[in-house]
Amino acid sequence: MIPFLDLKTINAQYRDELVAAATRVIDSGWYIHGNEVKAFEEEFAEYCGSKHCIGVANGLEALILTLRAWKEMGKLKENDEVIVPANTYIASILAITENRLKPVLVEPDESTFNLCPEKTAAAITPNTKAIVAVHLYGQISPMSELMRLADKNGLLVMEDAAQAHGASIDGRKAGSWGHAAGFSFYPGKNLGALGDAGAVTTDDEELAKTIRALGNYGSQKKYENLYQGVNSRLDEMQAALLRVKLGYLDAETRRRQEIASAYVVGIQNDLIIQPTGRNETRDRLQSHAFHLYVVRSTRRDALYDHLQKAQVHTMIHYPIPPHQQQAYREWNTQAYPITEAIHHQVLSLPISPVMSDQQVQKVIEACNDFANSN
């Protein structure tokens, strides 16, 4: 079976360096708010092209704390509207409702799965105060257009870059486009920790200080609490491990892009719709980190079964859209046809930096066999 994502093999490549990093932390005797976190924050900020990076406990809290900080700074208030793509993973929306803000779901661009500037513009009302630009599956949203729209309307923009580590447009990486960006370092991400971890990047010094305080019990100085904060800190061990893996992120991204390019050329059938970028293949590969390679098919379930029999492990990201979840049952009667079609048709093919060329070819052949047999 070709695994969907072989984390054991991915991490085994760097085992000696990871063990050395872990040993360094153990031997230091310092496990929270130490030199490893400081160093990773500096290195990741530089990597993204951002002035500040604040390590937090996970990707969801990176989003929650950013919106919370804007509230503390007086830039947002309860019930303000926040535009978010209707087809995103639910974490993007949980961060909004956790802050008692109002999500405004907008249908995505069918070809990129990301926000469409025209549809976003149409959703803006006098109550709109922010946009959450989700770089879904690893492709950067049309940030130049969205930032112009935001500037015109005085809106805040938060990148949900949880899946987009290393993605770039014209050399400008995810995490440096909006007013802030939230990252997840969940183990399965392109830059994955060996446990939960997350971070926020921003050029706004006041925002960075506020987020850092909120994640540390609301405190900037020990035993003095400015806010009713939480405990959300990146720990020394995960920071040390992430420092090792950050050094290999660009090379792993290039391998993902090579596999994606092979899929684009090799998979040839009418029953499988491949992901497309905004322009040509070169632009798509440049702007896409390919955290996931998501195809669409009106016969998705049959395709899943066919590939399973062909010893190709696939996954569905995501089977149920947010507005149809029990958690948001007040939205269950609302209709988002494009989003619903996407969720009923998407299937993620294996794409990881440790896939061999032979495995890639086997996936291509299995996909083409499905076309031939149907």
Coordinates of C-alpha atoms in Angstrom, one line a residue, residues 202-373:
T202 CA 3.1 39.7 11.9
D203 CA 4.8 43.0 11.2
D204 CA 2.8 44.8 13.9
E205 CA 4.8 45.1 17.1
E206 CA 1.8 46.0 19.3
L207 CA -0.1 43.0 18.0
A208 CA 2.9 40.7 18.7
K209 CA 3.2 41.9 22.3
T210 CA -0.5 41.5 22.9
I211 CA -0.6 38.0 21.5
R212 CA 2.5 37.0 23.5
A213 CA 0.9 38.3 26.7
L214 CA -2.5 36.7 26.0
G215 CA -0.8 33.3 25.6
N216 CA 1.0 33.7 28.8
Y217 CA -1.9 34.2 31.2
G218 CA -2.3 37.8 30.0
S219 CA 1.1 38.7 31.4
Q220 CA 4.0 40.6 30.0
K221 CA 5.7 40.7 33.5
K222 CA 5.6 37.8 35.9
Y223 CA 2.7 38.0 38.3
E224 CA 1.3 41.2 36.6
N225 CA -1.7 40.4 34.4
L226 CA -2.8 42.9 31.8
Y227 CA -5.5 40.6 30.3
Q228 CA -7.7 37.6 31.2
G229 CA -5.3 35.4 29.2
V230 CA -4.8 31.7 28.6
N231 CA -1.9 29.3 28.7
S232 CA -0.8 28.8 25.0
R233 CA 2.9 28.6 24.6
L234 CA 5.3 26.8 22.2
D235 CA 7.5 24.7 24.4
E236 CA 11.3 24.3 24.1
M237 CA 11.2 20.7 22.9
Q238 CA 8.9 21.4 19.9
A239 CA 10.8 24.6 19.1
A240 CA 14.1 22.7 19.0
L241 CA 12.6 20.0 16.7
L242 CA 11.0 22.5 14.4
R243 CA 14.4 24.3 14.0
V244 CA 15.8 21.1 12.6
K245 CA 13.0 20.6 10.2
L246 CA 12.8 24.2 9.1
G247 CA 16.2 23.8 7.4
Y248 CA 14.7 21.1 5.1
L249 CA 11.4 22.8 4.3
D250 CA 12.3 24.3 1.0
A251 CA 13.7 21.1 -0.3
E252 CA 10.7 19.1 0.8
T253 CA 8.4 21.7 -0.8
R254 CA 10.3 21.4 -4.1
R255 CA 9.8 17.6 -4.0
R256 CA 6.0 18.1 -3.4
Q257 CA 5.9 20.4 -6.4
E258 CA 7.7 17.8 -8.5
I259 CA 5.2 15.2 -7.6
A260 CA 2.3 17.6 -8.3
S261 CA 3.8 18.4 -11.7
A262 CA 4.0 14.7 -12.5
Y263 CA 0.4 14.3 -11.6
V264 CA -0.6 17.3 -13.7
V265 CA 1.1 15.7 -16.8
G266 CA 0.4 12.1 -16.1
I267 CA -3.2 11.8 -14.9
Q268 CA -5.2 12.0 -18.1
N269 CA -8.9 11.2 -17.8
D270 CA -12.3 12.9 -17.8
L271 CA -13.5 11.6 -14.5
I272 CA -10.8 13.3 -12.4
I273 CA -10.5 17.1 -12.2
Q274 CA -7.1 18.2 -11.0
P275 CA -6.4 21.3 -8.9
T276 CA -5.6 24.3 -10.9
G277 CA -4.0 27.6 -10.1
R278 CA -4.9 31.1 -11.1
N279 CA -2.7 31.2 -14.2
E280 CA -0.4 28.7 -15.8
T281 CA 1.2 25.6 -14.3
R282 CA 4.4 27.4 -13.4
D283 CA 2.5 30.0 -11.4
R284 CA 0.4 27.3 -9.7
L285 CA 3.6 25.4 -8.7
Q286 CA 5.2 28.6 -7.4
S287 CA 2.2 29.6 -5.2
H288 CA 1.4 26.2 -4.0
A289 CA 3.2 24.2 -1.2
F290 CA 1.0 21.2 -1.9
H291 CA 0.3 20.2 1.6
L292 CA -2.5 18.2 -0.1
Y293 CA -3.1 17.3 -3.7
V294 CA -6.8 17.4 -4.0
V295 CA -8.6 16.2 -7.0
R296 CA -12.4 16.2 -7.7
S297 CA -14.6 13.6 -9.1
T298 CA -18.4 13.2 -9.4
R299 CA -17.7 9.5 -8.7
R300 CA -15.5 10.2 -5.7
D301 CA -16.5 7.2 -3.7
A302 CA -16.0 4.8 -6.6
L303 CA -12.6 6.4 -7.2
Y304 CA -11.7 6.0 -3.5
D305 CA -12.6 2.3 -3.7
H306 CA -10.7 1.8 -6.9
L307 CA -7.5 3.4 -5.6
Q308 CA -7.8 1.4 -2.3
K309 CA -7.9 -1.8 -4.3
A310 CA -4.9 -0.6 -6.3
Q311 CA -3.0 -0.2 -3.0
V312 CA -3.1 3.6 -3.0
H313 CA -4.2 5.2 0.2
T314 CA -6.3 8.4 -0.2
M315 CA -8.2 10.6 2.2
I316 CA -11.1 13.1 2.0
H317 CA -10.4 16.7 3.1
Y318 CA -13.1 17.3 4.1
P319 CA -16.3 15.2 4.0
I320 CA -18.7 17.6 5.7
P321 CA -18.7 21.4 5.2
P322 CA -18.8 23.6 8.3
H323 CA -22.3 24.9 7.7
Q324 CA -23.6 21.3 7.8
Q325 CA -21.9 20.4 11.0
Q326 CA -23.9 19.8 14.2
A327 CA -21.6 22.4 15.9
Y328 CA -23.2 25.0 13.7
R329 CA -26.7 23.6 13.4
E330 CA -28.1 27.1 13.1
W331 CA -26.6 27.1 9.6
N332 CA -27.8 23.7 8.6
T333 CA -30.6 25.0 6.4
Q334 CA -28.4 27.4 4.5
A335 CA -27.2 26.5 1.0
Y336 CA -23.7 26.9 -0.4
P337 CA -23.9 24.9 -3.6
I338 CA -20.2 25.3 -4.7
T339 CA -19.0 24.4 -1.2
E340 CA -21.3 21.4 -1.0
A341 CA -20.2 20.1 -4.4
I342 CA -16.6 20.5 -3.4
H343 CA -17.0 18.5 -0.2
H344 CA -18.9 15.8 -2.0
Q345 CA -16.3 15.4 -4.7
V346 CA -12.8 16.0 -3.3
L347 CA -10.3 13.3 -2.8
S348 CA -6.7 13.8 -1.7
L349 CA -4.0 11.7 -3.4
P350 CA -0.7 10.8 -1.7
I351 CA 1.9 13.6 -1.9
S352 CA 4.8 13.6 0.4
P353 CA 8.5 14.4 0.1
V354 CA 9.5 10.7 0.7
M355 CA 7.4 9.3 -2.2
S356 CA 9.6 7.5 -4.8
D357 CA 9.2 8.1 -8.5
Q358 CA 7.9 4.6 -8.8
Q359 CA 5.2 5.2 -6.2
V360 CA 4.2 8.4 -8.0
Q361 CA 3.9 6.5 -11.3
K362 CA 1.8 3.9 -9.6
V363 CA -0.7 6.5 -8.4
I364 CA -0.9 8.0 -11.9
E365 CA -1.5 4.6 -13.5
A366 CA -4.2 3.7 -10.9
C367 CA -6.0 7.0 -11.6
N368 CA -5.8 6.4 -15.3
D369 CA -7.0 2.8 -14.9
F370 CA -10.1 4.2 -13.2
A371 CA -10.8 6.3 -16.3
N372 CA -10.3 3.3 -18.6
S373 CA -12.6 1.0 -16.6

